[in-house]
Coordinates of N, CA, C and O in Angstrom, one line a residue:
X226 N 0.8 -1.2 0.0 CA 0.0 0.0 0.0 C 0.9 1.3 0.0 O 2.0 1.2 0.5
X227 N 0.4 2.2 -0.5 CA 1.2 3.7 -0.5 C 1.9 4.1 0.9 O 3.0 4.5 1.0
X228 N 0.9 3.8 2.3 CA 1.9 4.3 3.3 C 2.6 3.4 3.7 O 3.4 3.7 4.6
X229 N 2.6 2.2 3.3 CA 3.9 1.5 3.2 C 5.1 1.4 2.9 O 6.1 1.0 3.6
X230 N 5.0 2.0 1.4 CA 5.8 2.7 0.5 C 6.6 3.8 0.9 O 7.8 3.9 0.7
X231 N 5.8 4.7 1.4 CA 5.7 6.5 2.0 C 7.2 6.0 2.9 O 8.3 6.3 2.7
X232 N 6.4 4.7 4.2 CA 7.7 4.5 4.8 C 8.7 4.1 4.8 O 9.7 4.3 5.4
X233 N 8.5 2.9 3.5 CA 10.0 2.4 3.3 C 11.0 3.2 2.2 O 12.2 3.0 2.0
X234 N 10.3 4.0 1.7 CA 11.3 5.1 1.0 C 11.9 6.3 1.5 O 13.0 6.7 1.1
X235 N 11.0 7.0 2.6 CA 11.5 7.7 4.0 C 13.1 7.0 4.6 O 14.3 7.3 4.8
X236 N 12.6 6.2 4.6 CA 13.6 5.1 5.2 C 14.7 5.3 4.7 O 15.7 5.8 5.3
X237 N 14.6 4.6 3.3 CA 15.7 4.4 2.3 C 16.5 5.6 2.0 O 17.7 5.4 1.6
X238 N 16.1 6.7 2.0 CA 16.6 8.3 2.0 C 16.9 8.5 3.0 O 17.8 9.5 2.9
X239 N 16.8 8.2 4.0 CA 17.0 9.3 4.7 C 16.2 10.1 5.8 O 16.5 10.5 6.9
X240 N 15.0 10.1 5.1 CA 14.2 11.3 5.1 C 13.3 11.0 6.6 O 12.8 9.9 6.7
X241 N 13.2 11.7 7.6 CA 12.5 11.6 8.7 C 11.0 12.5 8.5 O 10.1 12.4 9.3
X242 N 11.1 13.2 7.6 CA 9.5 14.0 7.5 C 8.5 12.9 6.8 O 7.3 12.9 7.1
X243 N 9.2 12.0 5.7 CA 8.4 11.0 4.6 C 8.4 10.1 5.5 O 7.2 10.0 5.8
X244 N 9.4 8.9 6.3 CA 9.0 8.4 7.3 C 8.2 8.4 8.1 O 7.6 7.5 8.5
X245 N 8.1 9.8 8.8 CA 7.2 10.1 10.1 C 5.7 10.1 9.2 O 4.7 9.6 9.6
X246 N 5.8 10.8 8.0 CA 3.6 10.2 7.5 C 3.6 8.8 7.5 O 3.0 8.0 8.2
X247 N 4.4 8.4 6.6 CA 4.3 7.1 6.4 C 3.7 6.1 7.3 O 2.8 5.3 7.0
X248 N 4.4 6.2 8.5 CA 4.4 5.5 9.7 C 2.9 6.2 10.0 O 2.1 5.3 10.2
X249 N 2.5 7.0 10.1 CA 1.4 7.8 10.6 C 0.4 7.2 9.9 O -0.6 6.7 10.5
X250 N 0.6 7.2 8.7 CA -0.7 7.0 7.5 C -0.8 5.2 8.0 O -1.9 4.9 8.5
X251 N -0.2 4.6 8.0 CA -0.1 3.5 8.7 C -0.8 2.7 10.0 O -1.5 1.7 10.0
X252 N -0.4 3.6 10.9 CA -1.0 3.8 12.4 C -2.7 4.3 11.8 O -3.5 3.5 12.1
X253 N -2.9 5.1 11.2 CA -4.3 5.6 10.7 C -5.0 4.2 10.0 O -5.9 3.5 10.5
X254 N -4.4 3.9 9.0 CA -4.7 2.7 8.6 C -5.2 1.2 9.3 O -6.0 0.4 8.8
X255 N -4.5 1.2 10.5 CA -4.2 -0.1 11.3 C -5.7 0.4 12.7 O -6.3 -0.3 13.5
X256 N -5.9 2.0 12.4 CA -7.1 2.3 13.2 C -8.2 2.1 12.4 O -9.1 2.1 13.1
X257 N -8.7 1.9 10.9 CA -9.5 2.3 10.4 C -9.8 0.3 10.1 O -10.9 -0.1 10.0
X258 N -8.7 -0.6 10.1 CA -9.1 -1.8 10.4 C -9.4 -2.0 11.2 O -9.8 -3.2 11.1
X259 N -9.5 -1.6 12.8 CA -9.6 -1.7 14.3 C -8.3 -2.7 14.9 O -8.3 -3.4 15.9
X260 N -7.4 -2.6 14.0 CA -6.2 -3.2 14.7 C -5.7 -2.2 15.2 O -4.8 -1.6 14.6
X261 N -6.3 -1.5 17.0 CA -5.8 -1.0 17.8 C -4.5 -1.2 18.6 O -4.0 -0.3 19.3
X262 N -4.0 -2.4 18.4 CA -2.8 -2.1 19.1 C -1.8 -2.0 17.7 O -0.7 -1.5 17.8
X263 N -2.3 -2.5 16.5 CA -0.9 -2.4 15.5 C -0.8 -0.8 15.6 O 0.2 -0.1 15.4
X264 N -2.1 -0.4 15.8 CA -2.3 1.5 15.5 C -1.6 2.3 16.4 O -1.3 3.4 16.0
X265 N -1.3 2.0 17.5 CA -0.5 2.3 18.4 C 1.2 2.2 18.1 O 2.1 3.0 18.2
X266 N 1.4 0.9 17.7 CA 2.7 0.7 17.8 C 3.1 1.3 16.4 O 4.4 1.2 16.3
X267 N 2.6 1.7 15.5 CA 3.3 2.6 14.0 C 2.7 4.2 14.7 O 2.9 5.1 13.9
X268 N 2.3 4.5 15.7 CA 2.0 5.7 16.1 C 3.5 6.3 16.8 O 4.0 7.4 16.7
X269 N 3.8 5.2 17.5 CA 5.1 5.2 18.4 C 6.0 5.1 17.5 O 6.8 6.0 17.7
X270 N 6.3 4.3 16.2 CA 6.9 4.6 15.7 C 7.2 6.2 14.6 O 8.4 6.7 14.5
X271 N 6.2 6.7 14.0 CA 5.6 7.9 13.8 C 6.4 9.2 14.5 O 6.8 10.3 14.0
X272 N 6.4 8.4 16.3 CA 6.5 9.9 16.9 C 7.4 9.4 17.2 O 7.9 10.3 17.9
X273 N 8.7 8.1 17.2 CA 10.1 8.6 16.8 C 11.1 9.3 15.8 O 12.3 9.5 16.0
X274 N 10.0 9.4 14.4 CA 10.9 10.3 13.7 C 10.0 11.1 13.6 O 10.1 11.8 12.6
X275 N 9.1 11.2 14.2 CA 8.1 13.1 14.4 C 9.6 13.7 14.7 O 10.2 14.5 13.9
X276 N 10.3 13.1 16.3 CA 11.4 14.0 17.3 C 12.6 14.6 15.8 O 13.3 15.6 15.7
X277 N 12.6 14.1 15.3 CA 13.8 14.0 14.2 C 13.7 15.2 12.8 O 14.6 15.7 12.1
X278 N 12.3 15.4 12.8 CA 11.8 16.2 12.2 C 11.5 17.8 13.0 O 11.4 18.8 12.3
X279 N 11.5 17.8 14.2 CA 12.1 19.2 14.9 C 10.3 20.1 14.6 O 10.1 21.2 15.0
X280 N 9.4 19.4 14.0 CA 8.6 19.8 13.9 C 7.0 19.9 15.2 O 6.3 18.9 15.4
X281 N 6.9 21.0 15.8 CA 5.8 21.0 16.2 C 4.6 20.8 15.6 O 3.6 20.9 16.2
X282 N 4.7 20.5 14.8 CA 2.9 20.3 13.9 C 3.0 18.7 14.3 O 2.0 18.1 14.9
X283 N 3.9 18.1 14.1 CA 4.2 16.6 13.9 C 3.6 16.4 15.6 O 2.6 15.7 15.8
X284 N 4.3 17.1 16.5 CA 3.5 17.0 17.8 C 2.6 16.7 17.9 O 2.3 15.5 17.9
X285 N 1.6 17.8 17.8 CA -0.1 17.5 17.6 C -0.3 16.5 16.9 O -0.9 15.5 17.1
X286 N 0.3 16.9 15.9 CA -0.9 15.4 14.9 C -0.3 13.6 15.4 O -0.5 12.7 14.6
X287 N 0.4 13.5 16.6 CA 1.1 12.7 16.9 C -0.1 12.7 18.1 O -0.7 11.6 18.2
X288 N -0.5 13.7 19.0 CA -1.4 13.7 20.0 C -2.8 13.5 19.4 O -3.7 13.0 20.0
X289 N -3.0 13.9 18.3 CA -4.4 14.1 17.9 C -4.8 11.8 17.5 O -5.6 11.0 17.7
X290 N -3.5 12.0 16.8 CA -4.0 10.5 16.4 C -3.9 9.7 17.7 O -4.8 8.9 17.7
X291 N -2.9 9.7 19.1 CA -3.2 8.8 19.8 C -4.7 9.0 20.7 O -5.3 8.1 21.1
X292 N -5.2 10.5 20.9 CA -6.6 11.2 21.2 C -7.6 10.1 20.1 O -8.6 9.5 20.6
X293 N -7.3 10.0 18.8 CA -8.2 9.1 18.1 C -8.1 7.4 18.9 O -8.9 6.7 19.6
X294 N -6.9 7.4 18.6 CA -7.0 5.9 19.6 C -7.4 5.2 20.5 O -7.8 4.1 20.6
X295 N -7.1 6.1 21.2 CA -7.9 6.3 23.0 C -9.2 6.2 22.5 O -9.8 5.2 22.9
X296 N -9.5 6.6 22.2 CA -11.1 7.0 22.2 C -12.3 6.2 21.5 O -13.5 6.1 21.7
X297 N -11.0 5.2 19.9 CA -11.8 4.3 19.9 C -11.6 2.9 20.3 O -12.0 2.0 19.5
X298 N -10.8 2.6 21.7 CA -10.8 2.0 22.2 C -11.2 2.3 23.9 O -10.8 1.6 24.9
X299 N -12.4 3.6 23.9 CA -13.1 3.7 24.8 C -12.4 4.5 26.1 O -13.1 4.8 27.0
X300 N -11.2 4.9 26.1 CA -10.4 5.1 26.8 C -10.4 6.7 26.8 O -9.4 7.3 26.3
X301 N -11.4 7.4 27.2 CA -11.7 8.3 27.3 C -10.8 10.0 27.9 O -10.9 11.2 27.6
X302 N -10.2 9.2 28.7 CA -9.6 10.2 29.7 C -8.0 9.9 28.7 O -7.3 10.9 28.5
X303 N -7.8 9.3 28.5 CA -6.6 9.5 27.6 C -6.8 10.0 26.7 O -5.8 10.5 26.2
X304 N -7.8 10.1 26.1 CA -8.6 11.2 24.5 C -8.3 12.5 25.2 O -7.5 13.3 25.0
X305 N -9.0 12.3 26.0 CA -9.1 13.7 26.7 C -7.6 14.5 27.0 O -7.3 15.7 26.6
X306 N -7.2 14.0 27.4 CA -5.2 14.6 27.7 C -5.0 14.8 26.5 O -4.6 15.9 26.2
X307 N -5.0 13.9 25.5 CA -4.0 14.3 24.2 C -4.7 15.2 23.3 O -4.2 15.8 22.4
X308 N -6.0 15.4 23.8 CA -6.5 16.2 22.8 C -6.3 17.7 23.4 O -5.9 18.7 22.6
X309 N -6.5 17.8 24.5 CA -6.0 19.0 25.4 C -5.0 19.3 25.2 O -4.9 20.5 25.3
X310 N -3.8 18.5 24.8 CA -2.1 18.6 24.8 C -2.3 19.3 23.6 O -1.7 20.4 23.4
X311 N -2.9 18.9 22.8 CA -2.9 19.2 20.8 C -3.6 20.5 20.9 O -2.9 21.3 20.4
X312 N -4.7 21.0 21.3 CA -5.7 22.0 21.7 C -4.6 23.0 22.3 O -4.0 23.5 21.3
X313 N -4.1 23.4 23.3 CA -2.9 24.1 23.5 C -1.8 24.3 23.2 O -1.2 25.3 23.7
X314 N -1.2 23.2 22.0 CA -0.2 23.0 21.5 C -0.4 24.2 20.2 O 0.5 25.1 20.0
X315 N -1.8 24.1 19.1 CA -2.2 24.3 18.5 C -2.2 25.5 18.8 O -1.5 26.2 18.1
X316 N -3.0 26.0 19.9 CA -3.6 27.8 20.4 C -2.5 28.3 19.9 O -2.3 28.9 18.8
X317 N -1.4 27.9 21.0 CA -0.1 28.5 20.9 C 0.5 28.9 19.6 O 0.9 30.0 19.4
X318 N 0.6 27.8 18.9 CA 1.0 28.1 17.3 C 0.1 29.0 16.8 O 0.6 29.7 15.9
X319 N -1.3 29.3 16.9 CA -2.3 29.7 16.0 C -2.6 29.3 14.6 O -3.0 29.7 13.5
X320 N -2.2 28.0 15.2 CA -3.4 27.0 14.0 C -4.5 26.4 14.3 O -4.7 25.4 14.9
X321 N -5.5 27.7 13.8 CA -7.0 27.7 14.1 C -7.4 26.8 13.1 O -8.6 27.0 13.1
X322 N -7.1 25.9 12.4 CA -7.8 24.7 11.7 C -7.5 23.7 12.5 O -8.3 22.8 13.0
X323 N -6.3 23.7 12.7 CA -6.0 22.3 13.9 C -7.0 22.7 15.2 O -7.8 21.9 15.7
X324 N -6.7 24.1 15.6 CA -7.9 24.1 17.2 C -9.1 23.7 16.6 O -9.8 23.1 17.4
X325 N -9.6 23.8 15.3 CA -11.1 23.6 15.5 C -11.5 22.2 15.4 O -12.6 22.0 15.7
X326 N -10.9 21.2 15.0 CA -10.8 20.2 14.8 C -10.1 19.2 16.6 O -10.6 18.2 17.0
X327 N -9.4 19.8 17.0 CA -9.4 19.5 18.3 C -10.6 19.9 19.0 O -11.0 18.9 19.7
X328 N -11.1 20.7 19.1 CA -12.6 21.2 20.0 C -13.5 20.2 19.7 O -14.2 19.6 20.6
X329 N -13.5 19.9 18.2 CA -15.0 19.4 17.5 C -14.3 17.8 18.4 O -15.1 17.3 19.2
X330 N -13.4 17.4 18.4 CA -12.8 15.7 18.9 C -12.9 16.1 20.6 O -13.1 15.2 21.3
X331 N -12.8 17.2 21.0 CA -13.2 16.9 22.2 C -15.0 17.1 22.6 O -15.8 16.6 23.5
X332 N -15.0 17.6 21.9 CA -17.0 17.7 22.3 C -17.3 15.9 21.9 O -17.8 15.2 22.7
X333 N -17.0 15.5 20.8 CA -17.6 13.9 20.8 C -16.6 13.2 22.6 O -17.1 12.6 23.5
X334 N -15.7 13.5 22.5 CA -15.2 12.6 23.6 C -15.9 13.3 25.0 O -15.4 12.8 26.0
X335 N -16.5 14.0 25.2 CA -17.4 14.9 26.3 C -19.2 14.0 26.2 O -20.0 13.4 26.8
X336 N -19.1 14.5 25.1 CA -20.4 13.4 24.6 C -20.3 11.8 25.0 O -21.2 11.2 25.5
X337 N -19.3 11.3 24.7 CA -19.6 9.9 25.0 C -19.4 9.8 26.3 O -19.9 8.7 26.8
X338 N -18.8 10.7 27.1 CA -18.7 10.1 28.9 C -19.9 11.2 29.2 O -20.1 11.3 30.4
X339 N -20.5 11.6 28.7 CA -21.8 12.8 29.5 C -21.5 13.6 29.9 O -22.3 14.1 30.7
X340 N -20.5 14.3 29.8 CA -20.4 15.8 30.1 C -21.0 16.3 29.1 O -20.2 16.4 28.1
X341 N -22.2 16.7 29.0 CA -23.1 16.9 27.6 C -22.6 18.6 28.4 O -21.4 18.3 28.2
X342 N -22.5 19.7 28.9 CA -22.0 21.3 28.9 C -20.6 21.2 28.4 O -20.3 22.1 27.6
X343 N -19.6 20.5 28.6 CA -18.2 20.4 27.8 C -18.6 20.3 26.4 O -18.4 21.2 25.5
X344 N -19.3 18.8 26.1 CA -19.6 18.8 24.9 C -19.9 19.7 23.9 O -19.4 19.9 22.8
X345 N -21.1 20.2 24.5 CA -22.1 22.0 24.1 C -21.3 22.8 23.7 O -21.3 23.4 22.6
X346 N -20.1 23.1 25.0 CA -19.6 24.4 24.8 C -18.4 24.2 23.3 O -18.2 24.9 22.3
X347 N -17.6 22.7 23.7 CA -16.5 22.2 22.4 C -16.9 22.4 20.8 O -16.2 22.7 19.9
X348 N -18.5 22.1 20.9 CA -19.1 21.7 19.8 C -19.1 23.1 19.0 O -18.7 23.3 17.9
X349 N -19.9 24.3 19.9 CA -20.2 25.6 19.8 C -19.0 26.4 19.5 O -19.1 27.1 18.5
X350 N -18.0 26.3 20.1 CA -16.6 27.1 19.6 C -16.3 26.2 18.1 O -16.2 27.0 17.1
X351 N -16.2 25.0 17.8 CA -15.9 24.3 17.0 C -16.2 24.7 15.8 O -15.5 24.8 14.8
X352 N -17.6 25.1 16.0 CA -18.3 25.3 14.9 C -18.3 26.5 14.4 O -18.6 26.7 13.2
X353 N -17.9 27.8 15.6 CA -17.6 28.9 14.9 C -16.7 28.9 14.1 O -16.7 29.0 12.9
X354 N -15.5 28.7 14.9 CA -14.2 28.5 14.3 C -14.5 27.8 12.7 O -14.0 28.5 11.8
X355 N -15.2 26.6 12.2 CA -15.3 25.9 11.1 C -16.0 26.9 10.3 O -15.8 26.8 9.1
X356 N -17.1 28.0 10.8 CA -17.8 28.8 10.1 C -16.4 29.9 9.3 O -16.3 30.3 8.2
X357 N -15.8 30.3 10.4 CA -14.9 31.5 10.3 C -14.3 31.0 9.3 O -14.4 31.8 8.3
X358 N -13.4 29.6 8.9 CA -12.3 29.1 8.1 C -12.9 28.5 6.6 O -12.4 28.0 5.6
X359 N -14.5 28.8 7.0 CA -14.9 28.4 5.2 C -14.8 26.5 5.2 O -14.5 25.8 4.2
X360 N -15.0 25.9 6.4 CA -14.7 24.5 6.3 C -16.6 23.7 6.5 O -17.3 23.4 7.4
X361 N -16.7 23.8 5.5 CA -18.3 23.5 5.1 C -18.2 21.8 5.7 O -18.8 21.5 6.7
X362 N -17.6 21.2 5.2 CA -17.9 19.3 5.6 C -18.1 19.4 7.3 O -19.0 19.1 8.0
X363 N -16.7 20.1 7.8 CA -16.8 20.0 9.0 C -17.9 21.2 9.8 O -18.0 21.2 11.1
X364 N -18.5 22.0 9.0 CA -19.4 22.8 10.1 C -21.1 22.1 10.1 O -22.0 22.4 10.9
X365 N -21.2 20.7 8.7 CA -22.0 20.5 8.7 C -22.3 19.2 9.8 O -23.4 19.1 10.4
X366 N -21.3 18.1 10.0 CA -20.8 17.3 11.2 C -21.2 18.2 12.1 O -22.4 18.0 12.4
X367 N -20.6 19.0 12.6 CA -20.8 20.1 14.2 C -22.2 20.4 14.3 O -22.9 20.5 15.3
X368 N -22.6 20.4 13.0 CA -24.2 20.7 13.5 C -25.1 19.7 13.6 O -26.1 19.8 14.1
X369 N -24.7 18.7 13.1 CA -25.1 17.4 13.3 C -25.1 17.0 14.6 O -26.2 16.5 15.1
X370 N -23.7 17.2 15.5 CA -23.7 16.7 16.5 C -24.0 17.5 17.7 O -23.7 17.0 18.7
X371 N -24.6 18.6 17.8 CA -25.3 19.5 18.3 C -26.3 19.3 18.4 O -26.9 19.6 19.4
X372 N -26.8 18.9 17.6 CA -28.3 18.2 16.9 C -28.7 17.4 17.9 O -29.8 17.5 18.5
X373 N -27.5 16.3 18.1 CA -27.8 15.1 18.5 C -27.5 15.5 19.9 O -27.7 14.7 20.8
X374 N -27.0 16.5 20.1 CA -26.7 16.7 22.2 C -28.2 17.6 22.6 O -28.8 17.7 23.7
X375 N -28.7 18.3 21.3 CA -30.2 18.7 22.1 C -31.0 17.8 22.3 O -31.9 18.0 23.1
X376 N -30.9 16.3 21.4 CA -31.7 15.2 21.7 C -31.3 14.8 23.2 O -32.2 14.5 24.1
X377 N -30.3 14.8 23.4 CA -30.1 14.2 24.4 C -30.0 14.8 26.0 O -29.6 14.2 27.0
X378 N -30.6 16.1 25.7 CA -30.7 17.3 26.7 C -31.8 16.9 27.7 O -32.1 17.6 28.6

């Protein structure tokens, strides 16, 4: 498969930025089969040449994907930390696509343990932020799941 490829040519170069997706796209991959522990262990690998790559972005999207992990392996409070870590990491940078996308992932992980006012409030910033940046797929999701927290009110 391509992020197979991504990583064994990263590899073969050199290259720690083509490695670190690779490995990533991988880890993504190994989540979207529900082989959560292979998804983890190319995550770990991922965020040893994230360090090598000197890149903060690589940070977050290293936190955001183990925040996916956790979460669908139910593990809520670990969602919760990495998404927070990524959500601050992000502010700071002022990558307001990355925050909005961290908010919108913590309002579902608020939603699934019942903090339905976390959820509310994540969902509601989420969604401005997705209105402000012109990101239509994701403001229509946000409203979706807003939808689904007044049902549940």
């Amino acid at each position: 498969n391509l992020a197979t490829k991504l990583y064994d040519v990263g590899r073969e170069i050199s290259n720690p930025r083509l490695t670190f997706y690779g490995a990533y796209r991988l880890s993504s991959l190994e989540s979207f089969r529900k082989n959560y522990g292979k998804a983890k262990e190319w995550i770990d690998v991922a965020e040893r040449w994230a360090k090598e790559t000197h890149s903060e972005r690589t940070s977050s999207v290293i936190m955001y994907r183990r925040a996916a992990i956790a979460a669908s392996t139910n593990d809520f409070a670990a969602a919760e930390k990495y998404l927070l870590d990524a959500l601050a990491l992000n502010v700071s940078r002022g990558e307001r696509r990355f925050v909005a996308q961290d908010k919108y992932q913590l309002a579902k992980v608020y939603e699934r343990i019942g903090n339905l006012h976390l959820a509310r409030k994540y969902a509601e910033e989420a969604l401005d932020s997705f209105e402000r940046l012109g990101m239509k797929l994701y403001e229509e999701t946000t409203i979706k799941l807003l939808k689904e927290l007044e049902n549940t009110e």
